[in-house]
Short mmCIF file of N, CA, C and O in Angstrom, two decimals:
data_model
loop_
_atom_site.label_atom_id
_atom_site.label_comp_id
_atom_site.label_asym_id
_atom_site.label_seq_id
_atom_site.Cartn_x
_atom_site.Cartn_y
_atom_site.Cartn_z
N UNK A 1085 97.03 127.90 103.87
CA UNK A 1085 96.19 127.94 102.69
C UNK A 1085 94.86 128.61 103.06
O UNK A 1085 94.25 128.51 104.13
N UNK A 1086 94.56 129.22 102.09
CA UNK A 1086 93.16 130.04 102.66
C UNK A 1086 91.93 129.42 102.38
O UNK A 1086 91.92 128.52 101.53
N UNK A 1087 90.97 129.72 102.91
CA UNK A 1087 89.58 128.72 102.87
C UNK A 1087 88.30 129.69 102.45
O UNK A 1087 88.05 130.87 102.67
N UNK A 1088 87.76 128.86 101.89
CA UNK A 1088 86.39 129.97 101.49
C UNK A 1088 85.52 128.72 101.48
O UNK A 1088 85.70 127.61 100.97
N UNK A 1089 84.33 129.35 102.34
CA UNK A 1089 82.79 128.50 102.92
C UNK A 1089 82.03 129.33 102.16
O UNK A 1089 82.13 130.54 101.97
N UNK A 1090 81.22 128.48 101.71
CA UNK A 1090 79.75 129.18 100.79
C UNK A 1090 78.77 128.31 101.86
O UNK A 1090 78.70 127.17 102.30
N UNK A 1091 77.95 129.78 102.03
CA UNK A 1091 76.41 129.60 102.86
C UNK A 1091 75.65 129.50 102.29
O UNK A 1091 75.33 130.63 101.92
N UNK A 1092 74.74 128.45 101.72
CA UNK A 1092 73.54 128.23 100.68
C UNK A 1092 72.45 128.71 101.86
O UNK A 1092 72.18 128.08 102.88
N UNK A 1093 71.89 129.99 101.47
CA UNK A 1093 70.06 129.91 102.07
C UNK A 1093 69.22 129.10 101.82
O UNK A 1093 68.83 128.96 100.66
N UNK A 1094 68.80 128.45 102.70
CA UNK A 1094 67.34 127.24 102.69
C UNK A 1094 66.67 127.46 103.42
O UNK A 1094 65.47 127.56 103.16
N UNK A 1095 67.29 127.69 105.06
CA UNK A 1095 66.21 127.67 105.70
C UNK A 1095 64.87 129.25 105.21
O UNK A 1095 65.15 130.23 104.52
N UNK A 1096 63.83 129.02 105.70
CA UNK A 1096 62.82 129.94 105.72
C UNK A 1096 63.23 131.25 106.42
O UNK A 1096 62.92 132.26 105.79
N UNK A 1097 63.87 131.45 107.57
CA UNK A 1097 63.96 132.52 108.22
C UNK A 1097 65.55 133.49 107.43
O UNK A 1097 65.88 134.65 107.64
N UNK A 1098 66.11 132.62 106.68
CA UNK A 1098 67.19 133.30 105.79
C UNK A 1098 66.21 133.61 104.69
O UNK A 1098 65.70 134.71 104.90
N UNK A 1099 65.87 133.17 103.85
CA UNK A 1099 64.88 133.20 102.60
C UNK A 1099 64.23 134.49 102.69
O UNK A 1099 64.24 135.31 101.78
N UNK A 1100 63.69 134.64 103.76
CA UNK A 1100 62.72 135.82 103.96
C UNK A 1100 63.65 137.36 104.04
O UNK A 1100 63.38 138.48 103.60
N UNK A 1101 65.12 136.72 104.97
CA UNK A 1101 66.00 137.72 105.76
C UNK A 1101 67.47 137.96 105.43
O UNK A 1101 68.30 138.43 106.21
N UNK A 1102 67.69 137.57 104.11
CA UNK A 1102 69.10 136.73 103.99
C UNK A 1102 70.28 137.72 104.37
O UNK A 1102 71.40 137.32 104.05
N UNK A 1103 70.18 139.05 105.04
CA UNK A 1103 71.08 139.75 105.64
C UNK A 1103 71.46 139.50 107.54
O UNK A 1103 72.32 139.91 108.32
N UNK A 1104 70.15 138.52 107.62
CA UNK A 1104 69.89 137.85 108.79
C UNK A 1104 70.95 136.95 109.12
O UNK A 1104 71.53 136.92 110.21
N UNK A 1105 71.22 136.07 107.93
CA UNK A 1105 72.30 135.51 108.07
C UNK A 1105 73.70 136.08 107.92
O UNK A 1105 74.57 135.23 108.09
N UNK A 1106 74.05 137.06 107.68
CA UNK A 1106 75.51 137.79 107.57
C UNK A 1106 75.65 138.18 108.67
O UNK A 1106 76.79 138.44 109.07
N UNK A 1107 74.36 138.36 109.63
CA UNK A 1107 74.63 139.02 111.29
C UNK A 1107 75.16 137.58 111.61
O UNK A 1107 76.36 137.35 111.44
N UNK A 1108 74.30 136.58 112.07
CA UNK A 1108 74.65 135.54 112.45
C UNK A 1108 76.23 135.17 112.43
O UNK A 1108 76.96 134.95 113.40
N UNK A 1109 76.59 135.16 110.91
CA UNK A 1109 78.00 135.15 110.64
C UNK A 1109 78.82 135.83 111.18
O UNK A 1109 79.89 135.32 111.51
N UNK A 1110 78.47 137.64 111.51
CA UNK A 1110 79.10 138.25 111.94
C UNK A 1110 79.34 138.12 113.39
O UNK A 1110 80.41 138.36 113.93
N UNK A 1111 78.24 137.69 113.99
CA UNK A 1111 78.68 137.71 115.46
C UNK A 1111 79.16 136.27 116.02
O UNK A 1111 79.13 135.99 117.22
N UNK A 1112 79.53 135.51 115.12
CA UNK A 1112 80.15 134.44 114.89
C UNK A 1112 81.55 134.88 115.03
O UNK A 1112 82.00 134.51 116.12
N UNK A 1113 82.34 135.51 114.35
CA UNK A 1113 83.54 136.11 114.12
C UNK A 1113 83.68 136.67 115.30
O UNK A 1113 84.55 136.19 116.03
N UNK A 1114 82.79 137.96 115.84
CA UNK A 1114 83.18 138.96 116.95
C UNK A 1114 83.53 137.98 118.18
O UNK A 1114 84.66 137.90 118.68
N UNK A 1115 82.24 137.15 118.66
CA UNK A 1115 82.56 136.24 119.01
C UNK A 1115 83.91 135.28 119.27
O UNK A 1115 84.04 134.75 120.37
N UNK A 1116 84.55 135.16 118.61
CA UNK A 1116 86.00 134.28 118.50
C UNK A 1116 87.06 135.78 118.13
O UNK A 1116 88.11 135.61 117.51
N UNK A 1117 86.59 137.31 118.62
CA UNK A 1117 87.89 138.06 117.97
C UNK A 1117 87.99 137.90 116.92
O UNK A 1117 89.16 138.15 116.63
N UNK A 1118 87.40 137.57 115.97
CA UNK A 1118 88.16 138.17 114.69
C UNK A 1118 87.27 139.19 113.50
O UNK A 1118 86.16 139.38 113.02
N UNK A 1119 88.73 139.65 113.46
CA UNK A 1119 88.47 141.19 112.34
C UNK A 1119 87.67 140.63 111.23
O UNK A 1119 87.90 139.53 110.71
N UNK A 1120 86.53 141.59 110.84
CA UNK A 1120 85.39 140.91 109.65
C UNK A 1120 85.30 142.29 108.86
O UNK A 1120 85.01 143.38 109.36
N UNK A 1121 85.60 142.01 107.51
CA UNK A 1121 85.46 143.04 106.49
C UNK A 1121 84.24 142.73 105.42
O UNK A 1121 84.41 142.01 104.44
N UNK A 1122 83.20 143.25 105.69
CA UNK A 1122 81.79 142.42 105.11
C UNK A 1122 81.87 143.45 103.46
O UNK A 1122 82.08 144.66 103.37
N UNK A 1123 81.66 142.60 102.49
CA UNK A 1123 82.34 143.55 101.29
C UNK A 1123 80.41 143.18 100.47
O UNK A 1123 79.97 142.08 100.11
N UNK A 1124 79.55 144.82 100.44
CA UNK A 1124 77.73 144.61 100.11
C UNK A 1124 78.38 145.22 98.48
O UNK A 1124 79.40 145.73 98.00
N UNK A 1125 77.05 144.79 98.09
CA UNK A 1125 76.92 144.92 97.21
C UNK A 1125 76.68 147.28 96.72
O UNK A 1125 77.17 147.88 95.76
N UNK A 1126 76.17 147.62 97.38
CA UNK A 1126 76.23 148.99 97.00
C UNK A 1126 75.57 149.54 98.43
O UNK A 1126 75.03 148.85 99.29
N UNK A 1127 75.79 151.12 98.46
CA UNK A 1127 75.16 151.92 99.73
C UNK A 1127 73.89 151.56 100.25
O UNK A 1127 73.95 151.41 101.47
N UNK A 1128 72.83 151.38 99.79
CA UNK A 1128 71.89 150.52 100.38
C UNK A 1128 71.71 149.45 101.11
O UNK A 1128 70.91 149.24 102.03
N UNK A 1129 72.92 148.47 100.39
CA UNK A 1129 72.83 146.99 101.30
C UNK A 1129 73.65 147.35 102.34
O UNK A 1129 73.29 146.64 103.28
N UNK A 1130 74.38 147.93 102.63
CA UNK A 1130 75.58 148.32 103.28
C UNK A 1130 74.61 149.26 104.63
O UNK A 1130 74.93 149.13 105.81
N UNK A 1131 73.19 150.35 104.11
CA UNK A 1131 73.12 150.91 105.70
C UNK A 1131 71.92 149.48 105.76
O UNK A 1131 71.46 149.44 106.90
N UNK A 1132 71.55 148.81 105.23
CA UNK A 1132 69.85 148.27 105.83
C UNK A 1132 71.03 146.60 106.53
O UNK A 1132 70.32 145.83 107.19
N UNK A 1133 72.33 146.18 106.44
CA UNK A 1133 72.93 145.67 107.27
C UNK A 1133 73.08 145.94 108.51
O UNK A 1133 72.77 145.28 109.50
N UNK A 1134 73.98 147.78 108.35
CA UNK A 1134 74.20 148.63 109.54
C UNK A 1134 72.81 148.56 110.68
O UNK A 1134 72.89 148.26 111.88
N UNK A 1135 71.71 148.89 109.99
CA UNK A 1135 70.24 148.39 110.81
C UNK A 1135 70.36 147.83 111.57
O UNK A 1135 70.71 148.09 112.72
N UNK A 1136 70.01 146.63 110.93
CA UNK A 1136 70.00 145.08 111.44
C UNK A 1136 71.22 144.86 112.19
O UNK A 1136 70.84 144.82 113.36
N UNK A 1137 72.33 144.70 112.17
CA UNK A 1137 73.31 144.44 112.94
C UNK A 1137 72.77 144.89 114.54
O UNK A 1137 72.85 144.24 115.58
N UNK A 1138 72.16 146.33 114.31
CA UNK A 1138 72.21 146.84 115.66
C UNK A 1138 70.53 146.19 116.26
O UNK A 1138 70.16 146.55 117.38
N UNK A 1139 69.73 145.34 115.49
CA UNK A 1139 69.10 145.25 115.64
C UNK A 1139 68.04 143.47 115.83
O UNK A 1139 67.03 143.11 116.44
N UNK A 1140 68.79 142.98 115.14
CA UNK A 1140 68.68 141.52 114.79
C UNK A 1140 68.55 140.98 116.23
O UNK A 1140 67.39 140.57 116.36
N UNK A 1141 69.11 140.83 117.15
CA UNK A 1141 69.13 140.15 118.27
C UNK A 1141 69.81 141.36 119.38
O UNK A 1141 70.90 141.93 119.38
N UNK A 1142 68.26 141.50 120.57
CA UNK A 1142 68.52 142.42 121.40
C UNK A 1142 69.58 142.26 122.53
O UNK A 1142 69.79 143.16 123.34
N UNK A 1143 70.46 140.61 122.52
CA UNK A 1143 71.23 140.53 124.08
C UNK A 1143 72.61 140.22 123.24
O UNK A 1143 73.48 139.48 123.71
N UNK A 1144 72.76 141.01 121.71
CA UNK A 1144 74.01 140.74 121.00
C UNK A 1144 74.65 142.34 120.99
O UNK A 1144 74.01 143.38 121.16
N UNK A 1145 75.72 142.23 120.80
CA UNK A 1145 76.73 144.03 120.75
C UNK A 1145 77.53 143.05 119.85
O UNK A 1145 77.97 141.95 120.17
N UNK A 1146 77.65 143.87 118.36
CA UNK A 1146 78.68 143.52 117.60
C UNK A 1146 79.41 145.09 117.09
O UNK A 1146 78.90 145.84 116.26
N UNK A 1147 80.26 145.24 117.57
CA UNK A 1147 80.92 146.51 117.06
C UNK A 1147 81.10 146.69 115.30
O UNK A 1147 81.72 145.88 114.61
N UNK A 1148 80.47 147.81 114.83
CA UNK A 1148 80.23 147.80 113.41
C UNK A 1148 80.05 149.14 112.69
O UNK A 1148 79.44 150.04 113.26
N UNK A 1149 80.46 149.27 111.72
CA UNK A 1149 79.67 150.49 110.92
C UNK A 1149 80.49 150.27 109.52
O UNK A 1149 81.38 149.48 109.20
N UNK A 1150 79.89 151.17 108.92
CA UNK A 1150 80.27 151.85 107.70
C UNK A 1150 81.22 152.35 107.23
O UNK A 1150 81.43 153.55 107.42
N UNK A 1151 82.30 151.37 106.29
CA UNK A 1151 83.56 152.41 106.23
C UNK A 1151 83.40 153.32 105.57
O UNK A 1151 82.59 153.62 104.69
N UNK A 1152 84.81 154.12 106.32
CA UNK A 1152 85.23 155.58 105.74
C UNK A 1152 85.09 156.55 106.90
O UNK A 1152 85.61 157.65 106.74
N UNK A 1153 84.56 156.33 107.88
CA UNK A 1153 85.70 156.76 108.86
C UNK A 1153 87.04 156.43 109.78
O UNK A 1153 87.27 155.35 110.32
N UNK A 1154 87.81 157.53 109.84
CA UNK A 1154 88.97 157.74 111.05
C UNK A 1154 89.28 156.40 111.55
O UNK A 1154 90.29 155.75 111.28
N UNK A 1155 88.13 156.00 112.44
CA UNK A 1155 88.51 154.37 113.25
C UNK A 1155 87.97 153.20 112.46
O UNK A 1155 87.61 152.22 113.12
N UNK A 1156 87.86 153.18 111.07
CA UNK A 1156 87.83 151.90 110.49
C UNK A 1156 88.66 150.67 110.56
O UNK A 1156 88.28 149.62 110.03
N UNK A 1157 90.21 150.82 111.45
CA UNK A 1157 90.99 150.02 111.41
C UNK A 1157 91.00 149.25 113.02
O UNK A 1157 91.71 148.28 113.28
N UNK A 1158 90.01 149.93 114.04
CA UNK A 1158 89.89 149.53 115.03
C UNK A 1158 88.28 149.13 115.29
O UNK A 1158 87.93 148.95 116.46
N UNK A 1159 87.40 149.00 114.30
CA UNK A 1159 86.14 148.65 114.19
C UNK A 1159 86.22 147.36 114.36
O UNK A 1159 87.34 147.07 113.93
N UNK A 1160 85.63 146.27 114.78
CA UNK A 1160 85.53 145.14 114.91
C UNK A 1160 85.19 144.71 113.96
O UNK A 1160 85.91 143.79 113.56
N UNK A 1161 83.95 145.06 113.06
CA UNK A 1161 83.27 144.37 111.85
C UNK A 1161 83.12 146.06 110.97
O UNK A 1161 82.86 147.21 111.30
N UNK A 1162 83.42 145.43 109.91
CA UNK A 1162 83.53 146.99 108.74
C UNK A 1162 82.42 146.50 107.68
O UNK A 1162 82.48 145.32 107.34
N UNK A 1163 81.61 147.14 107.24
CA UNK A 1163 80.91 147.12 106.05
C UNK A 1163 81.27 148.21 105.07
O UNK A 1163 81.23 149.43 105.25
N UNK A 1164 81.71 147.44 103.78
CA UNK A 1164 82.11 147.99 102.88
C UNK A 1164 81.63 147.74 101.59
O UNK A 1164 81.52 146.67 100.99
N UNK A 1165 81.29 149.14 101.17
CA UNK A 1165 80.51 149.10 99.72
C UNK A 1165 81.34 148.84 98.64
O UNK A 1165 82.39 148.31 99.02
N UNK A 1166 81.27 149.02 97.32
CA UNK A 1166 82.16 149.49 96.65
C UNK A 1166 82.46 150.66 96.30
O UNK A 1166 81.77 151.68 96.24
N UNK A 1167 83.88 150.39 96.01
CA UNK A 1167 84.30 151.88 95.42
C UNK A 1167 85.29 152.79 97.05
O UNK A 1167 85.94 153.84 96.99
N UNK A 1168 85.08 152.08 98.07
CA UNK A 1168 85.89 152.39 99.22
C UNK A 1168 87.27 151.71 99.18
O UNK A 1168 87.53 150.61 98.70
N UNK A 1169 88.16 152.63 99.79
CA UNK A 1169 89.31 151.96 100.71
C UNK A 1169 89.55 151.25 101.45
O UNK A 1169 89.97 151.93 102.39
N UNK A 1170 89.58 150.04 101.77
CA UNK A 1170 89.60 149.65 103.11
C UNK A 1170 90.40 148.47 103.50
O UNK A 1170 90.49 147.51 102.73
N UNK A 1171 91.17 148.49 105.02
CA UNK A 1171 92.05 147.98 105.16
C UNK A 1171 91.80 146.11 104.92
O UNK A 1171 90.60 145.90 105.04
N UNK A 1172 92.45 145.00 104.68
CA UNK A 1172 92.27 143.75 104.56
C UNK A 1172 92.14 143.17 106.11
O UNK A 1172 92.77 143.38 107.14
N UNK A 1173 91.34 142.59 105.86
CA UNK A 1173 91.08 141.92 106.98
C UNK A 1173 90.85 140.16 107.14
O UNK A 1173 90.10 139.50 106.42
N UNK A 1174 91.69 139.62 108.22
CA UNK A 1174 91.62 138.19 108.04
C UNK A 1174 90.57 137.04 107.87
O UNK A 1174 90.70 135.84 107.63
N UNK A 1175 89.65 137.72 108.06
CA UNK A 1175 88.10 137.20 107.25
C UNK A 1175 87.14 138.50 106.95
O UNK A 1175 86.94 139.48 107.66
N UNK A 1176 86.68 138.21 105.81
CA UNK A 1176 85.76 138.64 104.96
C UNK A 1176 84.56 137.36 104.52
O UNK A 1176 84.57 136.15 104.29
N UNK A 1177 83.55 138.52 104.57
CA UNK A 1177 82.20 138.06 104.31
C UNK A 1177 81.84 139.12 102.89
O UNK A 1177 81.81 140.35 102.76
N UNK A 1178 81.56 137.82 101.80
CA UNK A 1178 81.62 138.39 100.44
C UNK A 1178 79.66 138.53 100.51
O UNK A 1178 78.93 137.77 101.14
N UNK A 1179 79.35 139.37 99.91
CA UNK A 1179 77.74 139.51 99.69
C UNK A 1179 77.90 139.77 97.66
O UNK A 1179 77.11 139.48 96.77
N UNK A 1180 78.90 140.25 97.63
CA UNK A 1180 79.27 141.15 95.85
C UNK A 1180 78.93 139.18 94.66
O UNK A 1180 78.66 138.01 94.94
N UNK A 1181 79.14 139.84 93.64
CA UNK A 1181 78.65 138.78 92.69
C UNK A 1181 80.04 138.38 92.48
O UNK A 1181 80.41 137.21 92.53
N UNK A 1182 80.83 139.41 92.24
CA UNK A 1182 82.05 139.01 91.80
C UNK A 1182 83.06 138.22 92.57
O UNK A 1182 82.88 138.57 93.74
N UNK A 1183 84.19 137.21 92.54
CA UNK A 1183 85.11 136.54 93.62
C UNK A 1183 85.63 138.18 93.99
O UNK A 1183 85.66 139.26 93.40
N UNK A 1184 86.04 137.63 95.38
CA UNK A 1184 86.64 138.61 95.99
C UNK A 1184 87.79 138.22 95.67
O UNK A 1184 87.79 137.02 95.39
N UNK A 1185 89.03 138.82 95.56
CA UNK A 1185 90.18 139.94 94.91
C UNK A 1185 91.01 139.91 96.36
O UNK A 1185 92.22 139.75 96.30
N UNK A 1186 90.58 140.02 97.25
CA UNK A 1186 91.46 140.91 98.53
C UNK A 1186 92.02 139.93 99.11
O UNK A 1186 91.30 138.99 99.43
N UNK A 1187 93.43 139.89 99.41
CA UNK A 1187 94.35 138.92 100.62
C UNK A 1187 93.46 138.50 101.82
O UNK A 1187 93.14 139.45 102.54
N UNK A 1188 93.02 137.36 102.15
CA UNK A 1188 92.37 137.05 103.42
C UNK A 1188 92.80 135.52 103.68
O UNK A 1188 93.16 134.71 102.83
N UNK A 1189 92.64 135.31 105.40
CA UNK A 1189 92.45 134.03 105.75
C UNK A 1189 91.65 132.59 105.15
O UNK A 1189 91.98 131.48 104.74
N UNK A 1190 90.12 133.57 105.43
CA UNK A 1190 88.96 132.34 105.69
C UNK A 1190 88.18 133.59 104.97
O UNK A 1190 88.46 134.69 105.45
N UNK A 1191 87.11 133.58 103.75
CA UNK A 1191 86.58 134.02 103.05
C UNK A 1191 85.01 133.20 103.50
O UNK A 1191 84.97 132.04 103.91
N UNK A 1192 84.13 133.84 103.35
CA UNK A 1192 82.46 133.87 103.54
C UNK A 1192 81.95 133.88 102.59
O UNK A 1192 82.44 134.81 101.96
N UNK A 1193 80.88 133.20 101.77
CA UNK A 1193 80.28 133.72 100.45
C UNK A 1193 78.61 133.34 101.46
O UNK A 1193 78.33 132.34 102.12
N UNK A 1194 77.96 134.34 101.23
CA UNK A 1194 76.63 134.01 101.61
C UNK A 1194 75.40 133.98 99.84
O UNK A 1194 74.89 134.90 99.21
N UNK A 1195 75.38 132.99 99.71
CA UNK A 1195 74.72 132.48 98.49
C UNK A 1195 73.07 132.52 98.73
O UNK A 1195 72.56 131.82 99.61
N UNK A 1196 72.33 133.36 97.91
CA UNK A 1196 70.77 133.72 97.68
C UNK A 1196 70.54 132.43 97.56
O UNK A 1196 71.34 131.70 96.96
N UNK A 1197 69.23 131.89 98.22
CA UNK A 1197 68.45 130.95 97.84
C UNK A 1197 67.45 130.73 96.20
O UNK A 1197 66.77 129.76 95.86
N UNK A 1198 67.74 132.19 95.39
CA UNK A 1198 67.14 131.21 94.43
C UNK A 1198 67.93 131.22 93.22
O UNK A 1198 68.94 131.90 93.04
N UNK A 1199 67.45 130.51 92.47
CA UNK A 1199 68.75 130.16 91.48
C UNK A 1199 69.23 130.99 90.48
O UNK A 1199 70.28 130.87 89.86
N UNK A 1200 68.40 131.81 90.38
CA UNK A 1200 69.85 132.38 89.27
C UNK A 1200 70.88 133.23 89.86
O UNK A 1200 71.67 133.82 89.12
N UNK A 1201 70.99 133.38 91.54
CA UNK A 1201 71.81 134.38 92.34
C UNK A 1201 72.85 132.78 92.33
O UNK A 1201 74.01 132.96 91.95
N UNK A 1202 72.51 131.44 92.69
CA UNK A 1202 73.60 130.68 92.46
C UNK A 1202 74.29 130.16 91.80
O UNK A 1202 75.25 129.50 92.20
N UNK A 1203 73.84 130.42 89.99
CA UNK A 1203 75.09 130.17 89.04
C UNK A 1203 76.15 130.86 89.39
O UNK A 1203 77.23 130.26 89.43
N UNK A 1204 76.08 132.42 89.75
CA UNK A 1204 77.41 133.17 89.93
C UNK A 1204 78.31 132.38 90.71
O UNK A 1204 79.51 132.21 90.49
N UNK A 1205 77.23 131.66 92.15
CA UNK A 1205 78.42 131.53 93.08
C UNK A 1205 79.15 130.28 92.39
O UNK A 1205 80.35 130.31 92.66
N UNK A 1206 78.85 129.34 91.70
CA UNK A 1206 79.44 128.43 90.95
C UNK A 1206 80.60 128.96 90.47
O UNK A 1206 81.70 128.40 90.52
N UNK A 1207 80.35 130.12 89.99
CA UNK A 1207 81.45 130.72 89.01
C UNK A 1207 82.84 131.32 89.89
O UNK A 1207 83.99 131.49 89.50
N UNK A 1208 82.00 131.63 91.68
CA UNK A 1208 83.22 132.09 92.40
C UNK A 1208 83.96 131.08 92.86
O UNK A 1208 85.18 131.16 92.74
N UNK A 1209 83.26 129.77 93.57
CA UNK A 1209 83.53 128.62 93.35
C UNK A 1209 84.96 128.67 93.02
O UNK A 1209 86.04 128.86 93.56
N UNK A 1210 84.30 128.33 91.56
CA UNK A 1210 85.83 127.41 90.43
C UNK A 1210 86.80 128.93 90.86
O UNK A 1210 87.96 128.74 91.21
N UNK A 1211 86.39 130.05 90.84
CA UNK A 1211 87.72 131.06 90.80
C UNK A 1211 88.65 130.46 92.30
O UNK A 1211 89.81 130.03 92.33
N UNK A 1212 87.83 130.61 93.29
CA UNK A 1212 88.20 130.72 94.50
C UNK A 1212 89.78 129.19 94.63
O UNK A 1212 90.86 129.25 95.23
N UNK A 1213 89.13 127.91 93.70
CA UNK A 1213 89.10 126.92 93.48
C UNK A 1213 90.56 126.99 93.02
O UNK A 1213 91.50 126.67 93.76
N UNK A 1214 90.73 127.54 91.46
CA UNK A 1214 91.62 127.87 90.69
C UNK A 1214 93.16 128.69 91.72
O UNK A 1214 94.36 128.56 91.44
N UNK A 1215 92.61 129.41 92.79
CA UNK A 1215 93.31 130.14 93.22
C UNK A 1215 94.17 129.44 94.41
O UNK A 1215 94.98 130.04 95.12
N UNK A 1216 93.80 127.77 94.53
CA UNK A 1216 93.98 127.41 95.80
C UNK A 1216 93.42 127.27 96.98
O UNK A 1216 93.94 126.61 97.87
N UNK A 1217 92.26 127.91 97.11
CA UNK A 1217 91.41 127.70 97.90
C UNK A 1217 91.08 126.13 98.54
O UNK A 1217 91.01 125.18 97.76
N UNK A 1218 90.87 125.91 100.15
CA UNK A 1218 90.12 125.01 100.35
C UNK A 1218 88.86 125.66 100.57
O UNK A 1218 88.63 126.60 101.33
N UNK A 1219 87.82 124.81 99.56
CA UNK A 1219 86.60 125.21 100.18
C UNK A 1219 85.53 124.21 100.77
O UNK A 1219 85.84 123.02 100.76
N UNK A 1220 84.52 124.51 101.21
CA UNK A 1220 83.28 123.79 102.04
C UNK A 1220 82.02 124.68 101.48
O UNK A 1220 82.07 125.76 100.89
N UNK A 1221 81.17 124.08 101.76
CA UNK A 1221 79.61 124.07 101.32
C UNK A 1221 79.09 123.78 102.51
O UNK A 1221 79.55 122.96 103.30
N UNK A 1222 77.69 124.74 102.74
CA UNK A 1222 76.98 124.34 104.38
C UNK A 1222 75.67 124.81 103.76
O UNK A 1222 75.56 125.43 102.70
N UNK A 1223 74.65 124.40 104.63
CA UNK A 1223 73.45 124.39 103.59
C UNK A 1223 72.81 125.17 105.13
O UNK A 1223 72.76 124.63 106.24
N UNK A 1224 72.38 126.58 104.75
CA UNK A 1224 71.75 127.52 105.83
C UNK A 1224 70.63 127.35 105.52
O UNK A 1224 69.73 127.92 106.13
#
């Protein structure tokens, strides 16, 4: 059965950074091997991640980029906008408003700290919910 965790931002250093926490997440995954398909909201969120990934913590290497090239299927962590191709991967980290759609293991929702970014996730919630999902709540 597949699982989806929602990350509520609280603490201060997410609040300020909240792409801060999708690294965290991400090198969480690389960490334990596993394939991470990070699905941003549009080309912007997608390179100022690419940034930070390479940048967030200087004694971390998380293999990463931007799909739509050639070796997207041997990338460790893929960031994907919309409107791309890209292969499924056994966890995904959702940043989009909408439930994610795509076959996966263990699903990520990283949830904005202020409130009107968390009615939506309510709304992915009950979808995720509806679909079978086990889910969990963690308060970042």
């Amino acid at each position: 059965m597949p699982q989806a965790d929602f990350y509520l931002i609280d603490k201060p250093r997410f609040r300020e950074q909240p792409l801060l926490l999708v690294c965290e997440l991400a090198r969480r995954a690389y960490d334990k091997r596993q394939s991470t398909l990070i699905l941003v909201r549009d080309l912007d969120e997608a390179e100022a991640l690419d940034e930070l990934l390479w940048s967030f913590d200087e004694d971390a290497f998380i293999p990463h980029q931007i799909a739509g090239d050639d070796d997207d299927v041997d990338t460790a962590v893929l960031i994907a906008p919309p409107g791309l191709d890209t292969p499924d991967r056994a966890l995904i980290i959702n940043l989009r408003d909408e439930p994610c759609a795509r076959a996966c293991q263990r699903l990520l929702e990283v949830v904005p700290a202020d409130a009107g970014a968390r009615s939506g996730s309510r709304e992915r919630w009950r979808a995720y919910q509806q679909r079978g999902y086990t889910l969990a709540k963690h308060d970042m």
